[in-house]
Short mmCIF file of C-alpha atoms and ligand atoms in Angstrom, two decimals:
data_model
loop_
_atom_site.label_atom_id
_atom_site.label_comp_id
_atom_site.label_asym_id
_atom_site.label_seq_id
_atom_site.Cartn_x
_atom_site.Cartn_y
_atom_site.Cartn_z
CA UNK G 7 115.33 57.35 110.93
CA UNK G 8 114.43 60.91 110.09
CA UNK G 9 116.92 62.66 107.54
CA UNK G 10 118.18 65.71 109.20
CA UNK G 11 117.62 69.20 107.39
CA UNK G 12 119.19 72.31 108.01
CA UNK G 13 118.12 75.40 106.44
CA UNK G 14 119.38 78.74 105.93
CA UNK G 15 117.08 81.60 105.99
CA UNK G 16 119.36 84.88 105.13
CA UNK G 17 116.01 87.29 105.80
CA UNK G 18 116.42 90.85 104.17
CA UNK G 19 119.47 90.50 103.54
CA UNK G 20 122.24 89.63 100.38
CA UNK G 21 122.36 91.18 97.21
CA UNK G 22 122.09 88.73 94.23
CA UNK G 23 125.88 89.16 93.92
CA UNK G 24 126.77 88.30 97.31
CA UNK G 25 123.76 85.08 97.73
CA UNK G 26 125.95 84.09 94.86
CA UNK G 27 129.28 84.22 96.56
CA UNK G 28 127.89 83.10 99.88
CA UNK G 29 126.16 79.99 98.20
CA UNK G 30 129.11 79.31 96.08
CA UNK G 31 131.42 79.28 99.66
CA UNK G 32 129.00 76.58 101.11
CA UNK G 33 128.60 74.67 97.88
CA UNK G 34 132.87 74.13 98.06
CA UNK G 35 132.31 72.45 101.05
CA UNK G 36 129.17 70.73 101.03
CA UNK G 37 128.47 70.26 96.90
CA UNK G 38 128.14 66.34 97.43
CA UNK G 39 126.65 66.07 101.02
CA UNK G 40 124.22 63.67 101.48
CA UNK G 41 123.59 62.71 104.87
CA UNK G 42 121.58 66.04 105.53
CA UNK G 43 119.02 67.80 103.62
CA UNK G 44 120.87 71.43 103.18
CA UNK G 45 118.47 74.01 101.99
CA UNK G 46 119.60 77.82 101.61
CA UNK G 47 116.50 80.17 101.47
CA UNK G 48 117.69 83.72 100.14
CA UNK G 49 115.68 86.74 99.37
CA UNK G 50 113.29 86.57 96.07
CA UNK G 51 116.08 88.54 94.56
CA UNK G 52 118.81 86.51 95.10
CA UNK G 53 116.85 82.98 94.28
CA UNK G 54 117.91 82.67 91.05
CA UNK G 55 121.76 83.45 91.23
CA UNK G 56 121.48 80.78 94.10
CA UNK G 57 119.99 78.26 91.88
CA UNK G 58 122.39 78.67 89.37
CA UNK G 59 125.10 78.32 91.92
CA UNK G 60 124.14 75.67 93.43
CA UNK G 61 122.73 73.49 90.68
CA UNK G 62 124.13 70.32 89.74
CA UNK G 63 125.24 70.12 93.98
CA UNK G 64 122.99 68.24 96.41
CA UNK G 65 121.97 71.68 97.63
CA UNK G 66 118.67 72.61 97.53
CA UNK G 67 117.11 75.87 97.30
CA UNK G 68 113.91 77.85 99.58
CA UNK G 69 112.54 80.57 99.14
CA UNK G 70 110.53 82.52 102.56
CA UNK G 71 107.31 83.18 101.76
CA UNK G 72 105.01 83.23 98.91
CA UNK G 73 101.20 83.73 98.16
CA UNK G 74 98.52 81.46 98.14
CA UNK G 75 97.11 81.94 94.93
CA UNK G 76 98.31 80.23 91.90
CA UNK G 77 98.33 83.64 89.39
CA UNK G 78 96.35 87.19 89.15
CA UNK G 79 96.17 90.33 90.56
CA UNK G 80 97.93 90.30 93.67
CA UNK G 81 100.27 92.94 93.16
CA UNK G 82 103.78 92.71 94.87
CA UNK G 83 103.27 88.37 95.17
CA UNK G 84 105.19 85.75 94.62
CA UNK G 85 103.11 82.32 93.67
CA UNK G 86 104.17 79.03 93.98
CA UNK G 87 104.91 78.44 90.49
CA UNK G 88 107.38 81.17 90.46
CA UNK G 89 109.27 79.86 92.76
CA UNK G 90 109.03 76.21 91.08
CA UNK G 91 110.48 77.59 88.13
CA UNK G 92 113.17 79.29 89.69
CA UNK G 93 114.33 75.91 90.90
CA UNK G 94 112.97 76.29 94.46
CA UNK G 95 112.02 73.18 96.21
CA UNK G 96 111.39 74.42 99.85
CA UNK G 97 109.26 77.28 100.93
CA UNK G 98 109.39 78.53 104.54
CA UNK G 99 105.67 79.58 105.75
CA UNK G 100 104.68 81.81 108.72
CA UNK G 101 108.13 82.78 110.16
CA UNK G 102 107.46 84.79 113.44
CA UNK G 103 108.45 87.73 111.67
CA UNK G 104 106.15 87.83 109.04
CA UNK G 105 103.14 86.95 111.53
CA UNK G 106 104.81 90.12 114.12
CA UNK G 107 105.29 92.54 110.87
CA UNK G 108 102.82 91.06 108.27
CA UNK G 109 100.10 90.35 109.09
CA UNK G 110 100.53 86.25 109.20
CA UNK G 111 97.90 84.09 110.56
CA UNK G 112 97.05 80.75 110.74
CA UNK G 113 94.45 80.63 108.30
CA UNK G 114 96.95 82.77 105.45
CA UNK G 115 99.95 79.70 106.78
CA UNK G 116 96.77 76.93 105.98
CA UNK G 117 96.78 78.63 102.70
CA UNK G 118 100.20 79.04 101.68
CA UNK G 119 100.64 75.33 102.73
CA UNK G 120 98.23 73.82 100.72
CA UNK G 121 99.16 75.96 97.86
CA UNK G 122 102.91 75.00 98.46
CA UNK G 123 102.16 71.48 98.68
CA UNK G 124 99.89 71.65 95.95
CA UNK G 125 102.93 73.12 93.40
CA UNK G 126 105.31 70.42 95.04
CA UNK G 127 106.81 72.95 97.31
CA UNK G 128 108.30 70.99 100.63
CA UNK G 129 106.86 74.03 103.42
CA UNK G 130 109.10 74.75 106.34
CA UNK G 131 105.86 75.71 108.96
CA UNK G 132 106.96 77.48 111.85
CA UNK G 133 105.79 77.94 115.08
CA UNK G 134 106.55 79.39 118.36
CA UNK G 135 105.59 81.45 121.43
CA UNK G 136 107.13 84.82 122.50
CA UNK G 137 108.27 85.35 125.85
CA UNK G 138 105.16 86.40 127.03
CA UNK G 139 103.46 83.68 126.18
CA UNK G 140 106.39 80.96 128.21
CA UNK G 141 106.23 82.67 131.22
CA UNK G 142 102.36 82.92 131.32
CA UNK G 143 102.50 78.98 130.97
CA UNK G 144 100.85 79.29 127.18
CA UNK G 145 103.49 77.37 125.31
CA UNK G 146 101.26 73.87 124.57
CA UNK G 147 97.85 75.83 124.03
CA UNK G 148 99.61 78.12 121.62
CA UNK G 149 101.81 75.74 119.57
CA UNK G 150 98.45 73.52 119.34
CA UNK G 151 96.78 76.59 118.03
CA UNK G 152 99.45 77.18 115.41
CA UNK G 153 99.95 73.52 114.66
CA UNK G 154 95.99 72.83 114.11
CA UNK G 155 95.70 76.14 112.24
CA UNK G 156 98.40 75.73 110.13
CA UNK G 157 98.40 72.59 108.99
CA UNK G 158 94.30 72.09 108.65
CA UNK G 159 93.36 69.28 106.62
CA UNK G 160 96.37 67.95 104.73
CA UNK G 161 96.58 64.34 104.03
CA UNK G 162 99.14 61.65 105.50
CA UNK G 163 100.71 61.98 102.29
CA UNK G 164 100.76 65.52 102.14
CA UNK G 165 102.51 65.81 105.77
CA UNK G 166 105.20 63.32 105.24
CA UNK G 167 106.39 66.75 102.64
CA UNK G 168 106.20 68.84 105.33
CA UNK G 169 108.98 70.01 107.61
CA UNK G 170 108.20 72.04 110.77
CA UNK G 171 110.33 74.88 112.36
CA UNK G 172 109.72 75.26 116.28
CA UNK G 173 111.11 78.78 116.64
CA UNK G 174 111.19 80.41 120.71
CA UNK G 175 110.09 84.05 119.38
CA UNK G 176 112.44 85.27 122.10
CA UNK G 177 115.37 82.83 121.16
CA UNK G 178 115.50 84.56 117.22
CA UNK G 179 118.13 86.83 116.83
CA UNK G 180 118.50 87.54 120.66
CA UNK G 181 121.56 85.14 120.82
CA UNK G 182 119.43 83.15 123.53
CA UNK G 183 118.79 79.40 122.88
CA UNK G 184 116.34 77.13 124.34
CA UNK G 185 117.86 74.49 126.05
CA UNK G 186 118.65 70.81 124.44
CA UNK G 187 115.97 70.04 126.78
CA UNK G 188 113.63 72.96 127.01
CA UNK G 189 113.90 72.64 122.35
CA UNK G 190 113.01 68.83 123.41
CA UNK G 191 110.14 68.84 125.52
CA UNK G 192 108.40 71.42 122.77
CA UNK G 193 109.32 69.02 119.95
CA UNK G 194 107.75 65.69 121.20
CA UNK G 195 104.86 67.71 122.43
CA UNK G 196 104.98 68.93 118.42
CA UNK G 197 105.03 65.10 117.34
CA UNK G 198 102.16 64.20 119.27
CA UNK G 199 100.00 67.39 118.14
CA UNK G 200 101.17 65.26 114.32
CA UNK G 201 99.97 62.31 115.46
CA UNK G 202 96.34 63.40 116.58
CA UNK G 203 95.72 65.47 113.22
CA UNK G 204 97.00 62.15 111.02
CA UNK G 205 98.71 58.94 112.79
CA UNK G 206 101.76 57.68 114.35
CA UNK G 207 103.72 56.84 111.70
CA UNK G 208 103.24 59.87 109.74
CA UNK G 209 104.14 62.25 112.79
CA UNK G 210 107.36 59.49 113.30
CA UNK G 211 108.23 60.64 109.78
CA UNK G 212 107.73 64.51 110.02
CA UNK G 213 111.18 66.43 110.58
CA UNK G 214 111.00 69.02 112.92
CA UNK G 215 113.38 71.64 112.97
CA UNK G 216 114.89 74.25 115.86
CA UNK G 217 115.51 77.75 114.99
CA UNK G 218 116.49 80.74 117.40
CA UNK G 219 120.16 81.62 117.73
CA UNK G 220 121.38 78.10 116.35
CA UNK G 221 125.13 78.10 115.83
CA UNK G 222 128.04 76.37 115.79
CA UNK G 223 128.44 76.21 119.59
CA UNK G 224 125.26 74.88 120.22
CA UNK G 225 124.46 72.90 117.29
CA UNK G 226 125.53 69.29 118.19
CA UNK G 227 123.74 69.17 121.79
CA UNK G 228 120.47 70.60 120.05
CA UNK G 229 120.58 67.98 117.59
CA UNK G 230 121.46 65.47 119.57
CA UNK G 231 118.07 65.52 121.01
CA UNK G 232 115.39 62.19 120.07
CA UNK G 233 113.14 64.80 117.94
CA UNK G 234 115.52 67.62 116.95
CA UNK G 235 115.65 66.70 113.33
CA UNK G 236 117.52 69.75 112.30
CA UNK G 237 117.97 73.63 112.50
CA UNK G 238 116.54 76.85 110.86
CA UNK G 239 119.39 79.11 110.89
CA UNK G 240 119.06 82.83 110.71
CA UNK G 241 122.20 84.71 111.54
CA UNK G 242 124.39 81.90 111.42
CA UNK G 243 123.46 81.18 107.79
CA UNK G 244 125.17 84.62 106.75
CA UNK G 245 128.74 83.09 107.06
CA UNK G 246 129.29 80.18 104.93
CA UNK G 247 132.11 78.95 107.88
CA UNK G 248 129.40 79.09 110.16
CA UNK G 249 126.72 77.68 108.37
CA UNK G 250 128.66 74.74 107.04
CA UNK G 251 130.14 73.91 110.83
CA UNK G 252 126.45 73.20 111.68
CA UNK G 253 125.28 71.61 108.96
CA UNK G 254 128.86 69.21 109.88
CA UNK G 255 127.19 69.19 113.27
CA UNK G 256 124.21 67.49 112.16
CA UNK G 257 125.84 64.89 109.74
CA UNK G 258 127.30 63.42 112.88
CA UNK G 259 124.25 63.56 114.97
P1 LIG L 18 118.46 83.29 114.22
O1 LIG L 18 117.13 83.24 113.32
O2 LIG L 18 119.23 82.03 113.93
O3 LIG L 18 119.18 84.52 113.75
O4 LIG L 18 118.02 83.38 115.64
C1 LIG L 18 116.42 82.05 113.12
C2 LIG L 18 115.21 82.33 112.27
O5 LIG L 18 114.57 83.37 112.45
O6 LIG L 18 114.84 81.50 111.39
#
């Protein structure tokens, strides 16, 4: 039995103020919930006012990117460290938006991840193809790409810490979902990519998350599904209501 995990990823946007208020709304509800991971992954800015809020709840704290190298002259990075002493615990790693706007690649993900693991980061890896990509019939060979890339060369040990985020590029922020079963089909096909690069049991173990447009509505059929372990939430995440409904949503999966 995989725990389910749902994570918030705010993006650009709360203040330190308001990631305060907003994780201080969700903590009321949620301080002591144990049957899912939750994980709220603010802005740099924000991560410590988070920390403090939620701290001494089951709550756990993300940040959404970082660098691969531990210290030095990298100006405008974040390392690992950092974010382990600002109480982080989860780091998400090669959101479509940072491999659209950023730069990301495979190779900078492989990085991050070891780097993340390495700290004792838990990275949220995420994949996904763009529109383009579905209808040219590209989903498996470009998920295996992203998969292989990303996650080159860790240990059993090192993926049972890892969470993956299957993310339709054309399902984030557009207000259209994949199906239950279209979210489904990419998943196993995930799980089995997880079992080739360690073994059966280990890719059993892996949680693998949905993101794209995940909200209250669709929440409970999505994670209903065998190897829907959980959601990365982008919009919804900016409304505590919202964001707690789904997180409710998975404790009853
Ligand atoms: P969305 O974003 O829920 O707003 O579609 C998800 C994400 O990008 O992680």
């Amino acid at each position: 039995m995989r725990k389910k995990i749902i994570a918030g990823n705010w993006k650009m946007n709360k203040t330190a103020g308001e990631g305060e208020a907003l994780a201080n709304a969700v903590k009321r509800e949620l301080s002591a919930e144990t049957k899912v991971d939750v994980v709220l992954c603010p802005a740099f800015t924000a991560i410590s006012a988070v920390s403090q809020a939620v701290s001494g709840s089951q709550i756990a704290v993300g940040a959404q990117n970082m660098h691969w190298e531990a210290d030095g002259a990298y100006t405008g990075e974040i390392s690992a460290a950092m974010l382990r002493d600002l109480y982080c615990r989860y780091v998400i790693l090669g959101h479509s938006e940072r491999r659209q706007y950023f730069g990301e690649t495979d190779e900078s993900v492989n990085k991050k991840t070891h780097a993340a693991l390495a700290a004792g980061l838990k990275p949220i890896v995420c994949v996904g193809e763009t529109l383009e990509e579905r209808e040219a019939d590209q989903i498996e060979s470009v998920i295996t790409t992203q998969i292989n890339g990303g996650l080159a060369g860790l240990t059993s040990a090192q993926f049972k810490n890892v969470i993956i985020a299957y993310e339709p590029v054309w399902a984030i922020g557009t207000g259209k979902t994949a199906t239950p079963e279209q979210a489904q089909d990419v998943h196993a096909m995930i799980r089995g990519l997880l079992a080739k690069l360690s073994d059966k049991p280990t890719a059993d173990s892996v949680r693998i998350q949905y993101g794209g447009s995940m909200k209250p509505g669709n929440a409970a059929e999505l994670l209903s599904k065998p190897d829907i372990d959980g959601g990365l939430i982008g919009g919804a995440a900016l409304d505590a209501q919202s964001f707690i409904e789904i997180v409710k949503a998975a404790a009853d999966a």
